[in-house]
Coordinates of C-alpha atoms in Angstrom, one line a residue:
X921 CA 23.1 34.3 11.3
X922 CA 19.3 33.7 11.2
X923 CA 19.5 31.7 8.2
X924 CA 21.8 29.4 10.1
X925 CA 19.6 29.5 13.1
X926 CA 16.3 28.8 10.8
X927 CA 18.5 25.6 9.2
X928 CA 19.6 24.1 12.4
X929 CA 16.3 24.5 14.0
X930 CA 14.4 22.9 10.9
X931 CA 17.2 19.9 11.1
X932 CA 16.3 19.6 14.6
X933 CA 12.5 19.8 14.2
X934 CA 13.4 16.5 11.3
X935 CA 15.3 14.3 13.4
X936 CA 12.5 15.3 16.5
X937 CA 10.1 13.4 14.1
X938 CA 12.1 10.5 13.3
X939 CA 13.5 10.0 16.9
X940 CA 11.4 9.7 19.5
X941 CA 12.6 10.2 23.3
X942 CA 14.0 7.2 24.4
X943 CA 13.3 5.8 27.3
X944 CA 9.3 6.2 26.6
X945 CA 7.5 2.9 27.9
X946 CA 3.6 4.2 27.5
X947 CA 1.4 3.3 25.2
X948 CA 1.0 5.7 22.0
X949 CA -1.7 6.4 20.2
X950 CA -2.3 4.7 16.6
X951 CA -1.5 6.8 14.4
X952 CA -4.2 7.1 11.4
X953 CA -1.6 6.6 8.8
X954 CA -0.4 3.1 10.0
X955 CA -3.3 1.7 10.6
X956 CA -3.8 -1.2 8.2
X957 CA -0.1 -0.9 7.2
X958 CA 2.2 -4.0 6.7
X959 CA 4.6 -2.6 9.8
X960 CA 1.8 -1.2 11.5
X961 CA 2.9 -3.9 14.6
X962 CA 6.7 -2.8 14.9
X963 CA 5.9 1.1 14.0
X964 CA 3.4 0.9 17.0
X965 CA 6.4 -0.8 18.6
X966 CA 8.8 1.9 18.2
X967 CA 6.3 4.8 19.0
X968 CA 5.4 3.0 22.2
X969 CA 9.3 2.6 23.4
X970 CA 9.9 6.2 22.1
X971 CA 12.5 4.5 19.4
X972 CA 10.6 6.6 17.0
X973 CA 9.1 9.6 16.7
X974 CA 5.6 11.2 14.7
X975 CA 5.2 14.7 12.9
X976 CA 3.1 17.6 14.0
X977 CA 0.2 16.5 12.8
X978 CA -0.6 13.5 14.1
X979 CA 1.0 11.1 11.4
X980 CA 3.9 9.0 10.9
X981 CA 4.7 9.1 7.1
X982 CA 5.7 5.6 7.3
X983 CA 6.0 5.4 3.4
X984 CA 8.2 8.4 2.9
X985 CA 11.6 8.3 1.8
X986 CA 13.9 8.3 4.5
X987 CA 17.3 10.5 4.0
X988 CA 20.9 9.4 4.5
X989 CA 21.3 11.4 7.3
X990 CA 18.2 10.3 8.9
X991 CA 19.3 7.2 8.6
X992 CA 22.5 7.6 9.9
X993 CA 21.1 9.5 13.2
X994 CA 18.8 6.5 13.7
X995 CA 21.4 3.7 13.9
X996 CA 23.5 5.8 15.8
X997 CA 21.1 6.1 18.2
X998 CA 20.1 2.2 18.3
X999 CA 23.2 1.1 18.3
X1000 CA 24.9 3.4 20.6
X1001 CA 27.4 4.8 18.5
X1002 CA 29.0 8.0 20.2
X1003 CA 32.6 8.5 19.2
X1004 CA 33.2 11.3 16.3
X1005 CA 35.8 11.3 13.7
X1006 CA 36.8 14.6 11.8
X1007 CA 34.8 15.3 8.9
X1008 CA 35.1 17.5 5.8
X1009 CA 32.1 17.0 3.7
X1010 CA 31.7 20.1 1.4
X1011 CA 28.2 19.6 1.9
X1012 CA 27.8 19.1 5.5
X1013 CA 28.4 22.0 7.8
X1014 CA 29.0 22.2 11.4
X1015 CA 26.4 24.1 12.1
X1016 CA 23.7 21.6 10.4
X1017 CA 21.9 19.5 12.5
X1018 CA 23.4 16.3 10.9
X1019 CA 27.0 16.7 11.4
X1020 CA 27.7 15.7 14.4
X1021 CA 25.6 12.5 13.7
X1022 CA 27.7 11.6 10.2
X1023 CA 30.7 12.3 12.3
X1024 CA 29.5 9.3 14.3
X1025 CA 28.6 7.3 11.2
X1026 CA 31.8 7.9 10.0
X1027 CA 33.8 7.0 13.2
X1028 CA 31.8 3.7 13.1
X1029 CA 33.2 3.2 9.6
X1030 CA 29.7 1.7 8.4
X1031 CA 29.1 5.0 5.2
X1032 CA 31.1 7.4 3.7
X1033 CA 30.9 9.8 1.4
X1034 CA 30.9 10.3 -2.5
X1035 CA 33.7 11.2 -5.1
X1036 CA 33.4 14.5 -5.2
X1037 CA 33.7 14.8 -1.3
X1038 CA 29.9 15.5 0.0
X1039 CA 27.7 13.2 2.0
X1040 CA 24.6 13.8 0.2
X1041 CA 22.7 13.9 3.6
X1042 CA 19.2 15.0 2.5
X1043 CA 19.5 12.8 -0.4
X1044 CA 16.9 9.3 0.0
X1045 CA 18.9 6.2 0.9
X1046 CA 18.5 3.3 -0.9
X1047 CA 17.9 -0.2 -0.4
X1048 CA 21.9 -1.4 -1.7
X1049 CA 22.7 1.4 0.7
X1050 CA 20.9 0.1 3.3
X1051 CA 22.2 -3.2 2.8
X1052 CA 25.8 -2.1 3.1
X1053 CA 25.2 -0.6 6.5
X1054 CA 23.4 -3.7 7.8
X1055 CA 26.6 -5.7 6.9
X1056 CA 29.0 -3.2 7.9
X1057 CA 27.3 -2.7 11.3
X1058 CA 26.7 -5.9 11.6
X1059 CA 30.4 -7.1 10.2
X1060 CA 28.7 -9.5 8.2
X1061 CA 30.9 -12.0 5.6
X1062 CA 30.2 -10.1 2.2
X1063 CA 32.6 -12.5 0.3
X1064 CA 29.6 -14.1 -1.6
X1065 CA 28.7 -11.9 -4.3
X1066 CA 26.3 -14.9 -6.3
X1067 CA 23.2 -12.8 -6.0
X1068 CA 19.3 -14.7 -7.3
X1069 CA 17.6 -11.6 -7.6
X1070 CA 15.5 -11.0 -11.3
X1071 CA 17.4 -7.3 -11.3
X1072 CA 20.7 -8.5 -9.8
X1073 CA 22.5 -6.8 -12.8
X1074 CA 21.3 -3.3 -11.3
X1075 CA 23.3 -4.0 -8.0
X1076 CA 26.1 -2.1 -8.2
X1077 CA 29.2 -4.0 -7.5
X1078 CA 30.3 -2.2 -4.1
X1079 CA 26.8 -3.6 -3.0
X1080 CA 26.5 -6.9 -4.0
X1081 CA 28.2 -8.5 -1.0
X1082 CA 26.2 -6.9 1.6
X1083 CA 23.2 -7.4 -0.7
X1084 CA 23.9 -11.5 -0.5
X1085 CA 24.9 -11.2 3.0
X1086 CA 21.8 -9.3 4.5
X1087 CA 19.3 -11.5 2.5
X1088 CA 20.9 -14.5 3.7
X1089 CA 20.4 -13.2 7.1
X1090 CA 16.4 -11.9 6.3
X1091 CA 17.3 -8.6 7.7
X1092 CA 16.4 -6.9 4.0
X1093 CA 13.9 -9.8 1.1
X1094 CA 13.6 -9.1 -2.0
X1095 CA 10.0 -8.4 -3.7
X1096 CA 7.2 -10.9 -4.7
X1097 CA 8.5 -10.6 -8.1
X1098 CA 11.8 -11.8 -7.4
X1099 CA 13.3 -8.0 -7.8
X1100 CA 15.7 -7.0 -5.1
X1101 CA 15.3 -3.0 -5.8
X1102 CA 18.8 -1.9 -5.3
X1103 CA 18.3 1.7 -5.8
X1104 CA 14.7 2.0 -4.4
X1105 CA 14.1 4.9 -2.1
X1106 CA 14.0 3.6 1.5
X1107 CA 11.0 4.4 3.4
X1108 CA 10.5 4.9 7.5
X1109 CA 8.6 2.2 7.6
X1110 CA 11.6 -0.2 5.7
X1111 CA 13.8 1.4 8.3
X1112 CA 12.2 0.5 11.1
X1113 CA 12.0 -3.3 9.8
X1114 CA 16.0 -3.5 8.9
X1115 CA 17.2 -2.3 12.4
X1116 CA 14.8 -4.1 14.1
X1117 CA 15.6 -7.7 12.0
X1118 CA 19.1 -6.3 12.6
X1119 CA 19.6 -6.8 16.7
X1120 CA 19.5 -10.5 16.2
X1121 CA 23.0 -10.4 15.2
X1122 CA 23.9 -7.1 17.2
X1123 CA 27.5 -7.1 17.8
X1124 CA 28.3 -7.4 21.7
X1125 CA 29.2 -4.4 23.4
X1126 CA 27.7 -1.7 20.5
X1127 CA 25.4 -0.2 23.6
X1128 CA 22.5 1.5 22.1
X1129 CA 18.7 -0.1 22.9
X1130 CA 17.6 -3.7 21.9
X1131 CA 14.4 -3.2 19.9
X1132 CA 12.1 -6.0 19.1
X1133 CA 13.0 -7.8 15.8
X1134 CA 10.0 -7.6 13.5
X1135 CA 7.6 -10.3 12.9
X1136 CA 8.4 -11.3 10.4
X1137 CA 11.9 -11.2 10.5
X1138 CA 12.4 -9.1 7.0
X1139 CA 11.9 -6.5 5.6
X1140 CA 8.2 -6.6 4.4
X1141 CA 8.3 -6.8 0.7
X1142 CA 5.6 -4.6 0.4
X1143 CA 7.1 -1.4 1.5
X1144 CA 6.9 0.8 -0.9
X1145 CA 3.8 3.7 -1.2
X1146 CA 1.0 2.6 0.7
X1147 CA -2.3 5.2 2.3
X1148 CA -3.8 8.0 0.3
X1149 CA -2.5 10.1 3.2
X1150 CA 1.4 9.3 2.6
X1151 CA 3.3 10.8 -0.1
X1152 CA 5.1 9.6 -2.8
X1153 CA 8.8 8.9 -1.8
X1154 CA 11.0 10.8 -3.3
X1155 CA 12.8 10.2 -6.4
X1156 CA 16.2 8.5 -6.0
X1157 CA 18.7 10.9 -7.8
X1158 CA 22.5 10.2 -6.6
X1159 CA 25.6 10.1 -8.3
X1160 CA 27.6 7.3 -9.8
X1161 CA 28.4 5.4 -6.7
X1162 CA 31.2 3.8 -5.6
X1163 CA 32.8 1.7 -2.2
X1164 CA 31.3 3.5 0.7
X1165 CA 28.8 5.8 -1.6
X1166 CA 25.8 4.5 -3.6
X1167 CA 22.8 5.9 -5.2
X1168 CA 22.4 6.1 -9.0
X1169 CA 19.7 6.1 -11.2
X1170 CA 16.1 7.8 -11.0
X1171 CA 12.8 6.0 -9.8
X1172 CA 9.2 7.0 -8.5
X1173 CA 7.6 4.6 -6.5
X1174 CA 3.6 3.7 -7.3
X1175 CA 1.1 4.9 -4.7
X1176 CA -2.7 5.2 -4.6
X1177 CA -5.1 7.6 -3.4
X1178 CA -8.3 8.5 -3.4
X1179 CA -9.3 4.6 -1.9
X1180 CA -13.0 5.0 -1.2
X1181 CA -15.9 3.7 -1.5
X1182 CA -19.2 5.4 -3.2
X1183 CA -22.4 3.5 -3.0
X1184 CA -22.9 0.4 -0.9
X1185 CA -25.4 -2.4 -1.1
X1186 CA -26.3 -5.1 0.8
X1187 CA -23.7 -7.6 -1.3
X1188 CA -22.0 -5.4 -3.2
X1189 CA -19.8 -1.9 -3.1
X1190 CA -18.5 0.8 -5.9
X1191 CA -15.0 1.2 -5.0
X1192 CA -12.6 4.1 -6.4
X1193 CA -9.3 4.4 -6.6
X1194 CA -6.7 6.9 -8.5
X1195 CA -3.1 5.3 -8.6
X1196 CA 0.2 7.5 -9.3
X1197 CA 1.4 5.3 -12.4
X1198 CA 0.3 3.4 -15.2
X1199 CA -0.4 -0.2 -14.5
X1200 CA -3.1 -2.5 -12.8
X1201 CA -4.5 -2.2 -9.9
X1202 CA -5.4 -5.7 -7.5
X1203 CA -8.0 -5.9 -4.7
X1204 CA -9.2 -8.7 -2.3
X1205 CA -11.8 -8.2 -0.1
X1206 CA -11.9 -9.9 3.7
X1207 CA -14.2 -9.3 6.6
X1208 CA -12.9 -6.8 8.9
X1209 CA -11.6 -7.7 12.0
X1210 CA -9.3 -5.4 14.4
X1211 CA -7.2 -8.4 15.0
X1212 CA -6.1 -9.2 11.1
X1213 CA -3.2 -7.8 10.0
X1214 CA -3.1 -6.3 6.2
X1215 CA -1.9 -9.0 3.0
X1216 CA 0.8 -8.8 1.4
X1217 CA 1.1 -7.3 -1.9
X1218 CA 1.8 -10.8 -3.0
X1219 CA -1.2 -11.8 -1.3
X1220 CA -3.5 -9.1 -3.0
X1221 CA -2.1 -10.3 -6.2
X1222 CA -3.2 -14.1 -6.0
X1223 CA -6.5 -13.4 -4.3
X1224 CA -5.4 -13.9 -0.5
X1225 CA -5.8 -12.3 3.0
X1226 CA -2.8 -12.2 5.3
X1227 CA -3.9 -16.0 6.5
X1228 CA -3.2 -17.6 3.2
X1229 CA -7.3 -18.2 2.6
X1230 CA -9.1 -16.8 -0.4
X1231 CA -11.4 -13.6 0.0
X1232 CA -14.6 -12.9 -0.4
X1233 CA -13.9 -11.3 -3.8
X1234 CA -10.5 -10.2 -5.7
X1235 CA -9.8 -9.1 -9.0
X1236 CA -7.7 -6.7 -11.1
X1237 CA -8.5 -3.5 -13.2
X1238 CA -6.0 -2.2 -15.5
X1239 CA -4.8 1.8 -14.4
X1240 CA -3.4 5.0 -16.2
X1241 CA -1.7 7.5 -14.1
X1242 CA -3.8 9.7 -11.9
X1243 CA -7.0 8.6 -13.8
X1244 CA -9.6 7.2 -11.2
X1245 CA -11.4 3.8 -11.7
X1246 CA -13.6 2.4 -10.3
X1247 CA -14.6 -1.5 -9.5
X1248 CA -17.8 -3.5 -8.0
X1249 CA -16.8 -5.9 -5.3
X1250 CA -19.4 -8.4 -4.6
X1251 CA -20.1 -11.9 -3.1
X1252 CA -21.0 -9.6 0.4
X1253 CA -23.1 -10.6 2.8
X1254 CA -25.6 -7.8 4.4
X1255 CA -25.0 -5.6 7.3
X1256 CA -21.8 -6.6 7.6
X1257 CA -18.3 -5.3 7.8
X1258 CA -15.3 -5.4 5.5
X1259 CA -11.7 -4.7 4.3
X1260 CA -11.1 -3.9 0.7
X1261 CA -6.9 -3.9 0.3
X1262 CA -5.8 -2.8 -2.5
X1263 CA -2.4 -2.5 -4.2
X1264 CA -1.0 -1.3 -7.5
X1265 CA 1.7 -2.7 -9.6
X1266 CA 3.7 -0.4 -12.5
X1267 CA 4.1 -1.2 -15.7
X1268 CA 7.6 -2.3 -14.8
X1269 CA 7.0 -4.8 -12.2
X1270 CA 7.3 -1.8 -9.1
X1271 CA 4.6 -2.3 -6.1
X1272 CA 3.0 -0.2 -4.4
X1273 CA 2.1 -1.1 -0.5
X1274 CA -1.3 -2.4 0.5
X1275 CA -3.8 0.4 1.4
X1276 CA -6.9 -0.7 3.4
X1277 CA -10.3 0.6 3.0
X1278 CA -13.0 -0.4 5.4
X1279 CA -16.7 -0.4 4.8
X1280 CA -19.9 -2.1 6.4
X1281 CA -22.6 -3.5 3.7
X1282 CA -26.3 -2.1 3.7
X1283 CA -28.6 -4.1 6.5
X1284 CA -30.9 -7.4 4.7
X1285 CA -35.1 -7.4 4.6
X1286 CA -37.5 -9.1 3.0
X1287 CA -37.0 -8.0 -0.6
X1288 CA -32.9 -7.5 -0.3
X1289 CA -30.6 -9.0 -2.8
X1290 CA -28.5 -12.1 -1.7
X1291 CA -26.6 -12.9 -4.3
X1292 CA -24.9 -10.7 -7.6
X1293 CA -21.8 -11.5 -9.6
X1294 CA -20.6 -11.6 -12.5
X1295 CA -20.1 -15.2 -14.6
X1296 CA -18.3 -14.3 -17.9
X1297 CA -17.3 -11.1 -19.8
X1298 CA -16.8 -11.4 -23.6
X1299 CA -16.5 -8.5 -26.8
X1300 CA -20.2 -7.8 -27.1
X1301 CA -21.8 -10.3 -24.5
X1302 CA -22.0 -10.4 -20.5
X1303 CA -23.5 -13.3 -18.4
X1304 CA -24.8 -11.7 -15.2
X1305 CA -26.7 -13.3 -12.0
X1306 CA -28.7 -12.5 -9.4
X1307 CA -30.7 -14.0 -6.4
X1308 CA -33.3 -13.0 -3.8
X1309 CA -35.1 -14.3 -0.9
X1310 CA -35.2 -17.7 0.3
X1311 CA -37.1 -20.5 -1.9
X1312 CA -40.6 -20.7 -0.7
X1313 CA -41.1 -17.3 0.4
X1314 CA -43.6 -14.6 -1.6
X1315 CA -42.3 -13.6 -4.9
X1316 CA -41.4 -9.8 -6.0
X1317 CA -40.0 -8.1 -8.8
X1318 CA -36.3 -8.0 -9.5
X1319 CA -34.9 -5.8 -11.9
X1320 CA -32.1 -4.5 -13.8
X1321 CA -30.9 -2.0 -16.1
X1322 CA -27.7 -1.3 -17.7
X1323 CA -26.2 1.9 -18.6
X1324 CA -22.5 2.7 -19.8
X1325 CA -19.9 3.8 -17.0
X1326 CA -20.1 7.5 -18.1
X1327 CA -23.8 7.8 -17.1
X1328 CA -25.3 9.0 -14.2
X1329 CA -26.9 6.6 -12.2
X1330 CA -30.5 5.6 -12.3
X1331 CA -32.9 6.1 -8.8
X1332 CA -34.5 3.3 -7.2
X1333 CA -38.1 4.0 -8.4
X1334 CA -36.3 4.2 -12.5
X1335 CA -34.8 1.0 -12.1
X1336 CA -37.9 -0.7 -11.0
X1337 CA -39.7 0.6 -14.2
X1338 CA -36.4 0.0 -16.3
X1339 CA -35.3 3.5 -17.4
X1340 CA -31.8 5.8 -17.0
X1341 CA -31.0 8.3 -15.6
X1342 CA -33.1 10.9 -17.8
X1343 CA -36.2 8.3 -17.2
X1344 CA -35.8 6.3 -20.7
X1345 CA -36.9 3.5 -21.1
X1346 CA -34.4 1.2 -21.9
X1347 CA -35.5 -2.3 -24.1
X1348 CA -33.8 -5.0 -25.4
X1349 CA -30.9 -6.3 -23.2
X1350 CA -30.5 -3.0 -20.9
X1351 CA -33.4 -3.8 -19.1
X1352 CA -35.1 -7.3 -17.3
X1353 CA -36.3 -9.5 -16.7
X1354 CA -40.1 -9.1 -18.1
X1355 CA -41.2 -11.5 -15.7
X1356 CA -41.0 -12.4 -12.4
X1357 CA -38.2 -14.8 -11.0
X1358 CA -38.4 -17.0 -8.3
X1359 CA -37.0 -16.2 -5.0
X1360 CA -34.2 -18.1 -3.4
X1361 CA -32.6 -19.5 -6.9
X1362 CA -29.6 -17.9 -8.7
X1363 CA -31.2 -16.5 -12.1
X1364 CA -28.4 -15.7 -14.8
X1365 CA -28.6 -13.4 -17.5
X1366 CA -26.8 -12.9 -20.7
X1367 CA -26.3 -9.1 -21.5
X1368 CA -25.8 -9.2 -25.5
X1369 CA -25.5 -5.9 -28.3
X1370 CA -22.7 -4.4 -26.1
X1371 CA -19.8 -2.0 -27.2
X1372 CA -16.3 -3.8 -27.3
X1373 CA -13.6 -2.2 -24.3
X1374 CA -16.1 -0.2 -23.0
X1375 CA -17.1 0.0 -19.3
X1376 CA -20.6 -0.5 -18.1
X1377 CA -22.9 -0.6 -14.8
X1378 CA -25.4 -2.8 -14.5
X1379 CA -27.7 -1.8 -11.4
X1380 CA -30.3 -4.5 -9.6
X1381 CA -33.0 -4.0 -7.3
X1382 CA -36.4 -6.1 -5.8
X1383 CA -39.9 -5.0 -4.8
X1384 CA -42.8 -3.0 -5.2
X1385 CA -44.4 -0.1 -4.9
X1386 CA -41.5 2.2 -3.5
X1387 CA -40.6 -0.9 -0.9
X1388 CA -37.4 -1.3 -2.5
X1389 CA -34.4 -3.2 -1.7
X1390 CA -30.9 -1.6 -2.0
X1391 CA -29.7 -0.9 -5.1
X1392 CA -26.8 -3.1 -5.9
X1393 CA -24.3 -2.0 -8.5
X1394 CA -22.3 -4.3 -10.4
X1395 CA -19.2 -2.5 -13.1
X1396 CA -18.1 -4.8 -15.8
X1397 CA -15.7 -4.3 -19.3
X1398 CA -16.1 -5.6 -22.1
X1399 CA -13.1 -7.1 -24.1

């Protein structure tokens, strides 16, 4: 009897988190792990009308895997469905918390169950899955099964209707790669997007609340993995399938974590990230502003914020599975703030969501750097630049020394006399100029005698006698 008691109460204490109570109008608090995410807008939403509810402590979890019966309990409760049929799901008892609500799914006629007669209720739903109950709910026309997605084959045949028909409506895209995803783990976030593009075409009478649809009227194809707080989604790992079942087939969604920042210059910052899979990992860099919502992945890819525009600085660093790398993003101006977003793509074409990693750049003075970059990046060679001060004003020294990735870095004070670390002094192309450069024109270098695919930091810095300028730190690879 109390193991019964402990399963229906930890049920409950689930759906608590997913469901808010309705009928909430006040304003919510942001939650820490939505802010900067793609749905941040409609998850804000929901937790503001009480459509959807947050976890003990504090968060939402809006990249985690959301469960078939989770899912169930939530468009029961949107839509206002309250009749119950009789159930006999080996796998669902009366006494869990979930019954009663796959009773009601049931009754609507929008899921079943599997084969072998269980529900699978703790099981993740997936995106096909999803896409079946949007056109089921929605009685959408599923007679078109001509689908133009690159993975189209994966949809399983009970699906493809409802796929067609819910895209053509933009109540669930496909990704920027042209993948649909069909048996993708759904996340809360994802959810929350579906049922709210979903109202537009609400059947009359259904009862249940009328929630916002989202922005951008689909389901963002970014959703997938996103903040170094939210956990991986869970691995999708159903049976065979079939006309009111789905699932099939066994996928782990790309995540990073660890997004932070290490030292920060006056135009430049060391950035570090660890992703879950092998793959690449893309970056674009925009001032911050609490009124800009997050880019798409497809955005972080070509270089873009959310407004279409190109950022201050993007690029792309290949990744191997919870290894950390780390990347210079430059082009900054001083004392300012910014948004670094980054996103990671698989070896097999699977995004991660965009995670967003704010930082403010070290104040300007008289001897600050204003310009550092990179121009080209060969097998042995490296053409760097550099620029300080305005034309006309006093001249200093500027400096720079290079040392490989693995190394510890250099102080101020040993980078102004052009030694490591360990206070050698470097010679040849590890350490310059010899003379002094004007101020206020770009002065390029060209780093030669370097190692092939290996990793390197080259570290600048202006002035004299201990009045330094912040160090700025620029990583490059070789080919």
């Amino acid at each position: 009897m109390k193991k019964t008691w402990r399963g229906l109460m930890a049920g409950l204490l689930g759906i608590s988190m997913l469901l808010g109570s309705l009928g909430s109008v006040s304003a919510a608090a942001t939650p820490k792990d939505i802010q900067g995410h793609w749905a941040q807008k409609q998850l804000q939403s929901w937790l503001d009308k009480g459509y959807l509810g947050g976890y003990p402590d504090g968060t939402v979890k809006p990249n985690k895997a959301i469960t078939r019966g989770e899912y169930v309990a939530l468009i029961n409760r949107l839509f206002g469905f309250t009749e119950t049929a009789s159930i006999s799901f080996t796998d669902v008892k009366s006494t869990n918390w979930v019954y009663s609500e796959v009773a009601k799914a049931v009754k609507a006629g929008y899921i079943g169950g599997y084969e072998n007669n269980t529900f699978r209720a703790n099981n993740p739903l997936t995106r096909q899955e999803a896409a079946v109950i949007a056109a089921k709910v929605l009685k959408l026309s599923t007679s078109s099964t001509t689908l133009k997605f690159k993975d189209s084959a994966q949809v399983a045949a009970w699906a493809k209707g409802a796929v067609v028909a819910a895209a053509d409506k933009k109540i669930i895209n496909g990704y920027p790669d042209g993948t649909f995803g069909p048996k993708k783990s759904l996340t809360r976030a994802e959810a929350v997007g579906i049922i709210s593009n979903s109202v537009v075409y609400k059947p009359a009478g259904t009862g249940g609340v009328t929630p916002t649809p989202a922005p951008t009227a689909t389901t963002a194809p970014t959703a997938t993995p996103v903040p170094s707080t939210s956990p991986t989604a869970t691995p999708v790992t159903g049976g065979s399938g079939g006309g009111t079942g789905g699932g099939g087939g066994s996928v782990t969604l790309p995540s990073v974590s660890n997004v932070t920042y290490g030292h920060v210059g006056s135009v430049t910052a060391d950035v570090y990230v660890t992703p879950s899979v092998t793959g690449a990992v893309y970056y674009v860099v925009a001032p911050y502003s609490m009124n800009v919502t997050a880019p798409t992945t497809a955005q972080v890819k070509d270089g873009l914020t959310s407004a279409g525009t190109a950022g201050v600085h993007s690029g792309t660093i290949a990744t191997t599975a919870n290894t950390t790398v780390a990347f210079s993003v430059y082009g900054l101006s001083a004392g300012t703030e910014y948004t670094v977003y980054v996103a990671l793509a698989d070896n097999s074409g699977n995004w991660s969501g965009v995670t967003p990693l704010r930082l403010k750049t070290a104040a300007s003075s008289t001897t600050s750097l204003t310009q550092v970059g990179v121009t080209s990046i060969g097998t042995v060679t490296a053409d760097v630049y550099a620029k300080y001060g305005q034309t006309g004003e006093l001249a200093t020294p500027l400096k720079y020394v290079v040392v490989k990735a693995t190394e510890a870095d250099p102080s101020a004070a040993q980078i102004a006399a052009g030694q490591d670390s360990a206070g050698v002094v470097l010679t040849g192309t590890f350490a310059g100029p010899n003379s002094t450069v004007s101020p206020g024109v770009k002065h390029t270098f060209t780093l030669s005698g370097l190692t092939s695919n290996t990793a390197y930091k080259v570290f600048f810095i202006t002035g004299t006698n201990g009045n330094f300028s912040p160090v700025e730190i620029l990583r490059i690879q070789t080919k």
